XYZ file of C-alpha atoms in Angstrom:
705
model
C -14.309 12.444 -20.006
C -14.372 16.159 -19.142
C -14.060 15.260 -15.447
C -10.662 13.608 -16.080
C -9.374 16.769 -17.715
C -10.349 18.929 -14.772
C -9.404 16.590 -11.920
C -6.023 15.223 -13.008
C -2.840 17.165 -12.415
C -0.543 14.955 -14.501
C -1.138 15.626 -18.225
C 0.631 12.392 -19.245
C -1.708 10.280 -17.119
C -4.672 12.365 -18.231
C -3.825 11.608 -21.856
C -3.552 7.873 -21.042
C -6.956 7.817 -19.372
C -8.703 9.808 -22.094
C -7.213 7.460 -24.678
C -8.420 4.399 -22.737
C -11.934 5.804 -22.532
C -11.896 6.509 -26.276
C -10.601 3.012 -27.115
C -13.274 1.345 -24.974
C -15.952 3.250 -26.888
C -14.383 2.331 -30.243
C -14.222 -1.321 -29.163
C -17.870 -1.331 -28.122
C -18.766 0.206 -31.508
C -16.833 -2.542 -33.308
C -14.147 -0.194 -34.636
C -11.248 -1.988 -32.879
C -10.798 -5.786 -33.251
C -11.053 -7.752 -30.019
C -7.455 -9.030 -30.298
C -6.083 -5.511 -30.629
C -8.230 -4.199 -27.804
C -7.121 -7.036 -25.525
C -3.498 -6.073 -26.045
C -4.298 -2.419 -25.380
C -6.225 -2.974 -22.142
C -3.730 -5.474 -20.759
C -0.982 -2.867 -21.047
C -3.203 -0.718 -18.848
C -3.601 -3.280 -16.078
C -7.054 -4.501 -17.163
C -7.206 -8.297 -17.207
C -10.157 -10.459 -18.235
C -11.432 -12.757 -15.492
C -12.684 -16.312 -15.607
C -16.133 -14.820 -15.034
C -17.439 -13.201 -18.256
C -18.146 -9.492 -18.444
C -15.934 -8.326 -15.575
C -12.281 -7.388 -15.230
C -9.459 -7.827 -12.749
C -7.541 -4.569 -12.248
C -3.878 -4.924 -11.325
C -2.520 -1.935 -9.420
C 1.207 -1.463 -9.979
C 3.170 -0.772 -6.796
C 6.877 -0.481 -7.661
C 8.889 -2.683 -5.250
C 5.676 -3.109 -3.234
C 5.726 0.347 -1.668
C 2.615 2.246 -0.695
C 2.023 5.133 1.662
C -0.804 4.907 4.154
C -2.787 7.363 2.036
C -2.222 5.234 -1.054
C -3.399 2.152 0.850
C -6.526 4.068 1.859
C -7.064 5.313 -1.705
C -6.855 1.749 -3.076
C -9.346 0.639 -0.410
C -11.756 3.443 -1.352
C -11.492 2.548 -5.041
C -12.106 -1.139 -4.292
C -15.243 -0.275 -2.344
C -16.583 1.914 -5.131
C -15.731 -0.223 -8.151
C -14.953 -3.722 -6.867
C -15.849 -6.064 -4.008
C -14.082 -4.587 -0.986
C -11.259 -7.127 -1.135
C -7.587 -6.389 -1.836
C -5.501 -9.254 -3.182
C -1.757 -8.945 -2.567
C 0.295 -10.681 -5.261
C 3.660 -12.409 -5.492
C 4.888 -9.502 -7.637
C 4.032 -6.971 -4.938
C 0.977 -5.639 -6.778
C -2.566 -5.299 -5.481
C -5.432 -6.735 -7.528
C -9.119 -5.950 -7.310
C -11.754 -8.002 -9.112
C -15.204 -7.869 -10.732
C -14.768 -4.382 -12.215
C -16.866 -3.117 -15.123
C -14.764 -2.321 -18.213
C -16.526 1.022 -18.737
C -15.590 2.114 -15.209
C -11.840 1.530 -15.600
C -10.911 5.042 -16.854
C -12.756 6.626 -13.935
C -11.162 4.140 -11.522
C -7.686 4.961 -12.873
C -8.325 8.690 -12.513
C -9.206 8.249 -8.854
C -6.105 6.149 -8.202
C -3.955 8.826 -9.825
C -5.029 11.353 -7.208
C -2.492 9.639 -4.971
C 0.043 8.853 -7.719
C -0.994 5.222 -8.188
C -0.880 3.650 -11.642
C -2.218 0.617 -13.465
C -0.140 1.365 -16.575
C 1.850 -1.669 -17.818
C 0.804 -3.876 -14.919
C -0.151 -6.579 -17.446
C 0.552 -7.247 -21.120
C 3.736 -7.463 -23.181
C 5.532 -4.841 -21.132
C 8.011 -4.414 -18.301
C 5.866 -5.652 -15.443
C 6.010 -4.391 -11.874
C 9.628 -4.115 -10.746
C 9.988 -6.066 -7.531
C 12.535 -5.817 -4.736
C 13.343 -7.354 -1.388
C 10.810 -5.959 1.049
C 13.643 -5.241 3.525
C 15.399 -2.908 1.059
C 16.461 0.229 2.905
C 16.294 -1.351 6.353
C 18.076 -4.670 5.737
C 20.987 -5.153 8.168
C 22.754 -7.282 5.526
C 22.473 -4.887 2.569
C 25.610 -3.245 1.108
C 23.385 -0.281 0.179
C 19.710 0.485 -0.365
C 18.511 -0.725 -3.784
C 15.196 1.136 -3.497
C 16.310 4.265 -5.424
C 17.619 2.070 -8.259
C 14.385 0.045 -8.441
C 12.399 3.285 -8.430
C 14.579 4.808 -11.168
C 14.162 1.691 -13.332
C 10.389 1.787 -12.861
C 10.200 5.419 -13.950
C 12.681 5.013 -16.815
C 10.831 2.137 -18.496
C 7.247 3.233 -17.802
C 5.815 4.418 -21.156
C 9.238 3.889 -22.754
C 8.729 3.136 -26.495
C 11.177 0.221 -26.446
C 8.986 -1.940 -24.213
C 5.343 -1.147 -24.987
C 4.506 -4.082 -27.256
C 7.160 -6.763 -26.953
C 6.727 -10.418 -27.800
C 6.032 -11.204 -24.147
C 6.203 -9.803 -20.624
C 9.503 -8.881 -18.962
C 10.229 -9.115 -15.233
C 12.939 -7.325 -13.223
C 13.879 -7.852 -9.562
C 16.242 -6.153 -7.109
C 17.521 -8.186 -4.159
C 18.832 -6.281 -1.154
C 21.698 -8.646 -0.307
C 23.404 -11.918 -1.209
C 20.525 -13.741 0.445
C 18.695 -12.958 -2.821
C 15.235 -12.693 -1.291
C 13.864 -11.202 -4.527
C 14.930 -14.317 -6.490
C 17.237 -12.624 -8.994
C 17.959 -16.045 -10.485
C 14.377 -16.473 -11.698
C 13.889 -13.163 -13.540
C 14.466 -11.806 -17.015
C 16.855 -9.466 -15.224
C 17.715 -9.789 -11.557
C 20.317 -7.781 -9.673
C 22.133 -8.062 -6.362
C 23.981 -5.071 -4.842
C 27.748 -5.261 -4.520
C 30.515 -2.899 -3.434
C 34.177 -2.857 -4.461
C 37.200 -0.881 -3.401
C 38.782 0.917 -6.379
C 41.776 3.213 -5.759
C 40.798 3.517 -2.133
C 37.196 4.458 -2.939
C 34.040 2.431 -2.371
C 32.288 1.809 -5.686
C 28.703 0.610 -5.942
C 27.576 -1.911 -8.495
C 25.454 -4.984 -9.097
C 25.763 -8.638 -9.892
C 23.454 -8.931 -12.899
C 21.531 -12.071 -13.799
C 19.694 -12.380 -17.127
C 17.329 -14.855 -18.777
C 15.784 -16.599 -15.791
C 12.123 -17.464 -15.491
C 9.499 -19.685 -13.918
C 6.448 -20.728 -15.925
C 5.903 -24.251 -17.205
C 9.607 -24.543 -18.122
C 11.742 -22.896 -15.416
C 15.235 -21.654 -16.287
C 17.974 -20.436 -13.991
C 19.416 -17.088 -15.091
C 22.862 -16.593 -16.658
C 25.354 -14.332 -14.932
C 25.864 -11.351 -17.232
C 28.126 -9.432 -14.830
C 29.697 -10.277 -11.516
C 30.023 -6.511 -11.031
C 28.421 -3.826 -13.181
C 28.951 -0.270 -11.970
C 25.782 1.425 -10.800
C 25.545 4.003 -13.603
C 25.617 1.224 -16.225
C 22.666 -0.750 -14.884
C 19.752 1.047 -16.563
C 21.614 1.355 -19.909
C 22.287 -2.404 -19.802
C 18.628 -3.172 -19.089
C 17.650 -0.962 -22.030
C 20.107 -2.800 -24.290
C 18.553 -6.124 -23.296
C 15.012 -4.871 -23.843
C 15.866 -3.610 -27.315
C 17.306 -7.011 -28.249
C 14.282 -8.785 -26.794
C 11.889 -6.522 -28.688
C 13.651 -7.100 -32.024
C 14.624 -10.770 -31.774
C 12.042 -12.215 -29.387
C 9.450 -14.697 -30.650
C 6.007 -13.236 -31.400
C 4.050 -15.998 -33.102
C 4.390 -18.785 -30.530
C 3.418 -17.266 -27.201
C 4.791 -20.205 -25.218
C 8.286 -19.621 -26.625
C 8.269 -15.844 -26.385
C 10.088 -15.181 -23.107
C 13.689 -13.957 -22.984
C 14.881 -17.312 -21.611
C 13.807 -19.023 -24.842
C 15.545 -16.446 -27.027
C 18.824 -17.015 -25.158
C 18.341 -20.780 -25.372
C 17.749 -20.492 -29.119
C 20.673 -18.255 -30.125
C 23.112 -18.981 -27.297
C 24.332 -16.642 -24.583
C 27.425 -15.548 -26.502
C 25.357 -14.380 -29.492
C 22.882 -12.745 -27.141
C 25.686 -10.730 -25.522
C 26.926 -9.673 -28.965
C 23.472 -8.396 -29.914
C 23.199 -6.515 -26.621
C 26.473 -4.685 -27.312
C 25.253 -3.732 -30.801
C 22.428 -1.702 -29.272
C 24.644 0.501 -27.128
C 25.265 3.291 -29.625
C 21.559 4.003 -30.006
C 20.908 4.522 -26.292
C 19.684 7.899 -25.129
C 21.823 7.495 -21.962
C 25.203 5.788 -22.108
C 25.317 6.023 -18.350
C 22.499 6.762 -15.942
C 23.284 8.201 -12.528
C 20.626 7.379 -9.947
C 19.992 9.815 -7.138
C 20.848 7.767 -4.091
C 18.233 9.151 -1.751
C 14.484 8.896 -1.927
C 12.123 11.328 -0.278
C 12.789 11.194 3.467
C 10.855 8.464 5.242
C 8.036 9.973 7.295
C 8.749 8.526 10.721
C 6.262 8.088 13.560
C 6.379 10.510 16.469
C 8.508 9.210 19.374
C 5.744 9.682 22.000
C 2.339 9.411 20.363
C -0.811 9.407 22.462
C -2.158 5.877 22.096
C -5.520 4.488 23.156
C -5.751 1.917 25.930
C -5.060 -1.586 24.673
C -4.526 -5.137 25.865
C -3.025 -8.325 24.484
C -5.497 -11.200 24.602
C -2.952 -14.018 24.197
C 0.524 -13.220 25.628
C 1.889 -16.607 24.497
C 0.988 -15.862 20.863
C 2.549 -12.426 21.243
C 5.871 -14.015 22.207
C 5.662 -16.350 19.197
C 4.861 -13.371 16.957
C 7.893 -11.476 18.247
C 10.082 -14.501 17.501
C 8.868 -15.052 13.943
C 7.457 -11.785 12.595
C 9.752 -8.965 13.692
C 13.397 -8.063 13.126
C 15.713 -5.248 14.112
C 16.344 -2.789 11.282
C 19.782 -1.556 10.349
C 18.620 1.800 11.734
C 19.332 1.927 15.453
C 16.388 1.553 17.823
C 13.831 0.558 15.200
C 12.078 -2.713 14.423
C 10.044 -3.886 11.450
C 7.046 -6.215 11.692
C 5.689 -8.610 9.094
C 1.966 -9.260 8.771
C 0.755 -12.640 7.557
C -2.105 -12.151 5.102
C -3.679 -15.558 4.380
C -3.813 -16.145 0.612
C -2.954 -12.462 0.167
C -6.540 -11.349 0.817
C -7.352 -8.438 3.116
C -10.592 -6.497 3.199
C -10.883 -2.759 2.761
C -12.601 -2.465 6.142
C -9.670 -4.142 7.911
C -7.240 -2.100 5.824
C -8.764 1.168 7.051
C -8.846 -0.151 10.601
C -5.117 -0.905 10.436
C -4.254 2.387 8.713
C -5.999 4.471 11.365
C -4.718 2.514 14.362
C -1.114 2.060 13.162
C -0.502 5.499 11.677
C 0.972 6.932 14.931
C 3.549 4.150 15.371
C 4.798 3.111 11.898
C 6.549 4.867 9.038
C 4.498 6.119 6.103
C 5.994 3.361 3.955
C 4.297 -0.034 3.922
C 5.632 -2.781 1.662
C 3.665 -5.574 0.004
C 5.891 -8.638 0.277
C 6.576 -11.201 -2.425
C 4.852 -13.897 -0.366
C 1.612 -11.895 -0.221
C 2.035 -10.232 3.160
C 2.801 -6.758 4.490
C 5.828 -5.166 6.130
C 5.462 -2.352 8.678
C 8.600 -0.281 9.304
C 10.293 1.968 11.866
C 8.531 0.713 14.982
C 10.049 1.678 18.323
C 10.485 -1.250 20.757
C 8.039 0.324 23.198
C 5.324 0.288 20.546
C 5.589 -3.391 19.566
C 2.914 -4.518 22.076
C 0.512 -1.908 20.716
C 1.193 -2.946 17.097
C 0.506 -6.562 18.017
C -2.714 -5.664 19.797
C -3.952 -3.774 16.727
C -3.175 -6.758 14.494
C -4.710 -9.161 17.031
C -7.948 -7.176 17.107
C -8.048 -7.187 13.306
C -7.383 -10.934 13.094
C -3.958 -10.558 11.439
C -1.565 -11.392 14.270
C -0.650 -14.946 13.326
C 2.961 -15.903 13.965
C 5.122 -17.702 11.424
C 5.552 -15.143 8.659
C 7.425 -16.745 5.715
C 7.457 -20.062 7.541
C 6.155 -23.381 6.280
C 2.792 -22.312 7.741
C 2.696 -19.179 5.566
C 1.695 -20.689 2.220
C 1.876 -18.737 -1.038
C -0.928 -19.358 -3.553
C -2.179 -17.647 -6.717
C -5.970 -17.051 -7.131
C -6.206 -20.108 -9.416
C -9.696 -21.184 -10.462
C -11.296 -18.515 -8.268
C -10.824 -15.880 -10.977
C -8.059 -16.854 -13.451
C -8.802 -18.137 -16.957
C -5.848 -20.513 -16.849
C -6.575 -22.163 -13.499
C -7.011 -25.916 -13.748
C -7.742 -26.836 -10.137
C -8.120 -24.874 -6.916
C -5.005 -23.355 -5.370
C -6.618 -21.248 -2.642
C -8.768 -24.097 -1.308
C -5.893 -26.539 -0.932
C -3.647 -23.804 0.504
C -6.135 -23.075 3.283
C -6.438 -26.787 4.058
C -2.659 -27.274 4.202
C -2.308 -24.332 6.577
C -4.897 -26.032 8.810
C -2.850 -29.258 8.763
C 0.270 -27.426 9.932
C -1.613 -25.401 12.552
C -3.436 -28.414 13.988
C -0.913 -31.241 13.571
C 2.535 -29.609 13.357
C 2.195 -26.403 15.430
C 5.917 -26.144 16.207
C 6.663 -25.731 12.487
C 5.414 -22.164 12.721
C 9.060 -21.440 13.643
C 10.452 -23.273 10.576
C 11.504 -20.792 7.895
C 13.527 -23.323 5.929
C 10.625 -25.089 4.206
C 8.478 -23.038 1.796
C 5.160 -24.265 0.404
C 3.934 -22.597 -2.787
C 0.881 -23.421 -4.885
C -0.279 -22.452 -8.387
C -3.584 -23.248 -10.062
C -1.773 -24.323 -13.244
C 1.770 -25.010 -14.454
C 2.514 -21.324 -15.153
C 3.874 -20.741 -11.639
C 2.168 -17.494 -10.612
C 2.254 -19.030 -7.133
C 5.988 -19.759 -7.589
C 5.653 -23.525 -7.080
C 8.737 -24.064 -9.281
C 11.073 -22.688 -6.587
C 9.362 -24.190 -3.534
C 10.748 -26.734 -1.096
C 7.300 -28.304 -1.398
C 5.326 -27.095 -4.398
C 1.982 -27.977 -5.961
C 0.356 -26.951 -9.211
C -3.167 -27.589 -10.414
C -3.795 -30.435 -12.820
C -6.329 -33.176 -13.553
C -6.554 -36.973 -13.722
C -8.864 -39.445 -15.465
C -10.519 -42.394 -13.750
C -13.178 -44.618 -15.295
C -13.920 -41.993 -17.915
C -14.395 -39.228 -15.329
C -12.108 -36.277 -14.626
C -10.966 -35.350 -11.146
C -8.890 -32.432 -9.813
C -5.245 -33.238 -9.217
C -2.031 -31.747 -7.880
C 1.414 -32.088 -9.374
C 3.865 -32.397 -6.457
C 7.270 -30.713 -6.782
C 10.144 -30.910 -4.304
C 13.558 -29.393 -3.718
C 13.330 -25.823 -5.029
C 14.570 -22.674 -3.351
C 17.208 -19.984 -2.923
C 20.884 -20.884 -2.648
C 22.133 -17.298 -2.513
C 24.148 -14.758 -4.477
C 22.143 -15.319 -7.655
C 22.049 -19.111 -7.463
C 18.849 -21.061 -7.027
C 17.211 -24.457 -7.298
C 14.339 -25.464 -9.562
C 12.009 -27.971 -7.935
C 11.691 -31.469 -9.405
C 8.319 -32.768 -10.590
C 7.952 -35.889 -8.490
C 4.410 -37.256 -8.747
C 0.761 -36.349 -9.404
C -2.002 -37.108 -6.903
C -5.742 -36.395 -6.570
C -6.217 -32.911 -5.078
C -8.124 -34.161 -2.048
C -5.024 -36.151 -1.071
C -2.884 -33.025 -0.902
C -3.071 -32.916 2.931
C -1.887 -36.548 3.057
C 1.053 -35.643 0.811
C 2.091 -32.962 3.287
C 1.611 -35.234 6.317
C 3.633 -37.989 4.681
C 6.512 -35.675 3.780
C 6.695 -34.015 7.181
C 6.447 -37.245 9.169
C 9.159 -38.806 7.014
C 11.419 -35.765 7.430
C 10.825 -35.810 11.204
C 11.657 -39.525 11.380
C 14.566 -39.843 8.965
C 16.116 -36.392 8.738
C 19.502 -35.960 10.379
C 20.055 -33.478 13.168
C 19.970 -29.869 11.840
C 19.577 -31.180 8.279
C 17.687 -28.718 6.089
C 14.791 -30.048 4.039
C 16.436 -29.611 0.634
C 19.598 -31.310 1.919
C 17.407 -34.168 3.092
C 15.731 -34.272 -0.330
C 19.131 -34.396 -2.059
C 20.392 -37.146 0.233
C 17.345 -39.362 -0.287
C 16.879 -38.589 -3.981
C 13.839 -38.000 -6.166
C 13.037 -41.724 -6.561
C 12.799 -42.140 -2.784
C 10.060 -39.511 -2.607
C 8.271 -40.897 -5.641
C 8.066 -44.294 -3.913
C 7.102 -42.636 -0.627
C 4.111 -40.867 -2.179
C 3.142 -43.552 -4.732
C 0.424 -45.109 -2.528
C -1.466 -41.805 -2.661
C -1.881 -42.130 -6.438
C -4.020 -45.266 -6.235
C -7.203 -44.431 -8.161
C -8.904 -47.684 -7.218
C -9.779 -46.215 -3.809
C -11.349 -42.977 -4.995
C -14.439 -41.648 -3.253
C -17.164 -39.357 -4.609
C -15.635 -36.360 -2.814
C -12.418 -36.804 -4.778
C -14.275 -35.652 -7.900
C -15.158 -32.315 -6.260
C -12.462 -29.661 -6.019
C -11.582 -27.791 -2.826
C -14.154 -25.129 -1.999
C -16.609 -26.330 -4.668
C -19.981 -28.085 -4.584
C -20.240 -29.388 -8.138
C -18.238 -32.214 -9.656
C -14.973 -31.132 -11.211
C -14.635 -30.256 -14.883
C -11.673 -28.553 -16.545
C -12.745 -25.185 -17.905
C -9.603 -23.433 -19.061
C -10.114 -20.169 -20.911
C -7.764 -18.093 -23.038
C -4.841 -16.855 -20.968
C -4.240 -13.129 -20.775
C -0.765 -12.994 -19.248
C 0.272 -11.179 -22.449
C -1.297 -9.781 -25.578
C -1.936 -11.912 -28.620
C -0.391 -11.629 -32.061
C -2.238 -9.148 -34.269
C -2.733 -10.546 -37.765
C -5.087 -8.017 -39.320
C -3.389 -6.051 -42.080
C -5.533 -2.936 -41.730
C -4.935 -2.857 -37.990
C -1.187 -3.151 -38.445
C -1.113 -0.295 -40.942
C -3.180 1.798 -38.565
C -0.659 1.030 -35.825
C 2.208 2.080 -38.091
C 0.435 5.394 -38.701
C -0.090 5.778 -34.941
C 3.632 5.122 -34.272
C 4.549 7.817 -36.793
C 2.297 10.294 -35.020
C 3.972 9.436 -31.710
C 7.376 9.831 -33.347
C 6.486 13.262 -34.652
C 5.203 14.294 -31.226
C 8.392 13.056 -29.531
C 10.586 14.982 -31.999
C 8.575 18.131 -31.338
C 9.375 17.687 -27.644
C 13.098 17.082 -28.357
C 12.777 13.454 -27.214
C 14.919 12.210 -30.052
C 15.671 8.662 -28.862
C 11.952 8.033 -28.276
C 11.095 9.514 -31.660
C 13.608 7.228 -33.361
C 12.193 4.132 -31.683
C 8.614 5.030 -32.597
C 9.753 5.477 -36.218
C 11.502 2.093 -36.065
C 8.255 0.524 -34.855
C 6.392 2.138 -37.766
C 8.854 0.549 -40.213
C 8.330 -2.882 -38.642
C 4.535 -2.670 -38.357
C 4.182 -1.498 -41.968
C 6.449 -4.282 -43.242
C 4.630 -6.882 -41.165
C 1.282 -5.774 -42.593
C 2.446 -6.256 -46.180
C 4.149 -9.578 -45.460
C 1.045 -10.971 -43.787
C -1.100 -9.733 -46.673
C 0.877 -12.111 -48.889
C 0.899 -15.034 -46.496
C 4.457 -14.665 -45.147
C 4.630 -15.678 -41.478
C 6.142 -13.143 -39.076
C 7.740 -14.542 -35.927
C 10.201 -11.826 -34.917
C 10.946 -8.225 -35.833
C 14.389 -9.365 -36.961
C 12.718 -11.888 -39.293
C 10.288 -9.273 -40.609
C 13.150 -6.939 -41.521
C 15.025 -9.694 -43.399
C 11.914 -11.132 -45.068
C 10.757 -7.767 -46.359
C 13.937 -7.357 -48.397
C 13.482 -10.874 -49.770
C 9.776 -10.768 -50.618
C 9.271 -7.116 -51.529
C 12.488 -5.223 -52.277
C 14.342 -7.993 -54.140
C 11.103 -8.934 -55.916
C 10.705 -5.362 -57.159
C 7.361 -4.786 -55.461
C 8.615 -1.815 -53.449
C 11.684 0.355 -53.889
C 13.713 1.113 -50.759
C 16.994 2.836 -51.570
C 19.862 0.831 -50.096
C 17.522 -1.961 -48.991
C 14.945 -2.204 -46.210
C 17.211 -3.798 -43.600
C 20.005 -1.292 -44.150
C 17.531 1.575 -43.836
C 15.806 0.280 -40.710
C 18.974 -0.815 -38.930
C 20.458 2.647 -39.125
C 18.917 2.796 -35.669
C 22.011 1.018 -34.295
C 24.551 2.970 -36.362
C 23.808 6.491 -35.141
C 23.667 8.380 -31.890
C 20.122 9.587 -31.151
C 20.775 13.115 -32.396
C 18.210 15.605 -33.651
C 19.450 15.418 -37.232
C 19.367 11.632 -37.412
C 16.000 11.455 -35.648
C 14.400 13.778 -38.203
C 16.010 11.971 -41.150
C 14.898 8.575 -39.830
C 11.365 9.847 -39.285
C 11.161 11.124 -42.860
C 12.320 7.738 -44.154
C 9.751 5.912 -42.008
C 6.975 8.243 -43.175
C 7.951 7.738 -46.824
C 7.957 3.959 -46.354
C 4.535 4.064 -44.731
C 3.150 6.021 -47.685
C 4.567 3.408 -50.068
C 3.092 0.607 -47.989
C -0.349 2.202 -48.037
C -0.189 2.759 -51.795
C 0.856 -0.851 -52.375
C -1.882 -2.175 -50.108
C -4.541 -0.100 -51.845
C -3.305 -1.136 -55.291
C -3.474 -4.814 -54.332
C -6.694 -4.604 -52.324
C -8.725 -2.719 -54.940
C -8.678 -5.492 -57.618
C -9.433 -8.077 -54.945
C -12.477 -6.097 -53.798
C -13.699 -5.731 -57.386
C -13.431 -9.508 -57.928
C -15.312 -10.134 -54.704
């Protein structure tokens, strides 16, 4: 670990990496339970794969931005520690696979040389904050949301309020009312707005809360039609504090914010959010409106000789993959990346060749592609030729031909049937049989390997998720077909209907049937979802019903796409979030750790952080004692109430004024130095009592054993 200390410039990151290395060693020595270690590594972007003994590393790119040097750094790291493939995700991250656990601290240290993090890319944390890829150059945007997305990323990274919540939390920033970041499907989604107040232009956001995809999609509630810009981050913090305290922790499938709001009602949720306001470290948060200046390409670079092999494809590419930026004289170009996979060799080839003619700001898009910015019109032919040479010049970005798919059974524990194999086959169907649809950006096809919607099938015009069917005692791969999802605009969206399930190998026939029917029976200029609404769900069920006939199955139907062996479901334990820790000793250790963090924060005058760490120590200590006596613990709110009932009222522990009243002082005081120090002392005294009680109870039990 000495090399990390000497090479890293950021002491905060250095501390993170040293701690990770130490925890890995303790885990290997059996000093940390597997459940606890899983939670710890997930919060550091380290995700167990379907294949045993190796890890997927998720690299967190806020709003999908990377410089050319960062892209090169990620490529170098993939070559050294992974397989030389970069997987672009629907949350604008980059994933690399087949990494040794012991190598992850070293890998992280090398990423940090170019200010790249894996911290909180997985686990029960605020995940990567996404944004419309056009943000900053969008001709329709009221203002650039990029600085606000960046400020939110930095504010909540390592923030004590969101390090170990009941479940993950997702935030998105759309650049305009077109809502291309899907604000309506996030825990918090925002859309920029401007208002005239006393003759002045005021910035703000429409704020959506409580949306989500997964197996049970929910459309978000509108929290504010207009929230002034300096109130956005404080509001998000309020929501996170409520989610941390009241969110479900025992039942993982009911632990998202959408379920909490469904359970208590939106009115009660809003009341709880307002209760948190006094405790905030910032009652308003002013975001600097300008990022670092964009490094633009030189106007007259010396370019190598080039040629365009297929002028007809170039014209199609210009029609579908480029747009004029709001900045005069500049264009942006989208790059289709099939299934989100691009090699490190091609990445370096593109970096070197494109550097003279694009800005030093590349965006990973939410449909697994790339966006190149600030291209002068005269350089568009050269950009195309570079992409053509690399094999990445396909037209039809974000069209029906540009299918989104999660990795599915290739690497994910939760995958049921192949998503990447069927996606590739469907793209072939469109390319070979419906070539003109490369210009159709109305219909979106999205595929997930299971019902959890990492491929966003729940908001697709035509969606599929992996499943299985039984026939004559044998299992075969299947696809659930969903229709009618998508963006409406301004924070409104559509959740796709589950229509029918078919064998996976009939997926191409599903697509052919739908497209031929739409071609034949759709009205002039009628959009696909309007056609779906007019015909109705039952119409499409009947249309596709012949494809469900299991009496005509062939041997190949029992083999999944891209596989050789007969299909068998092999679902592992999902790692989209940490698991509940139910070991009393571990919980008490965590409470002690939180106290140490609190003391450190107070020493650095970070009083709000110190208070929240002390709060967490109260909760972890109480949870440990409750679990030691068989009391179930679903939420922090429940723990606080139950501790008074089972311990204080029963006379087992003395807490002056009651446990709840003591702990919930957190919402009754400003985060001042005096309160922070008082609250810490109370938390430390409670922890000492908890340890004494545990030892007094455990000792007789050990003697009897």
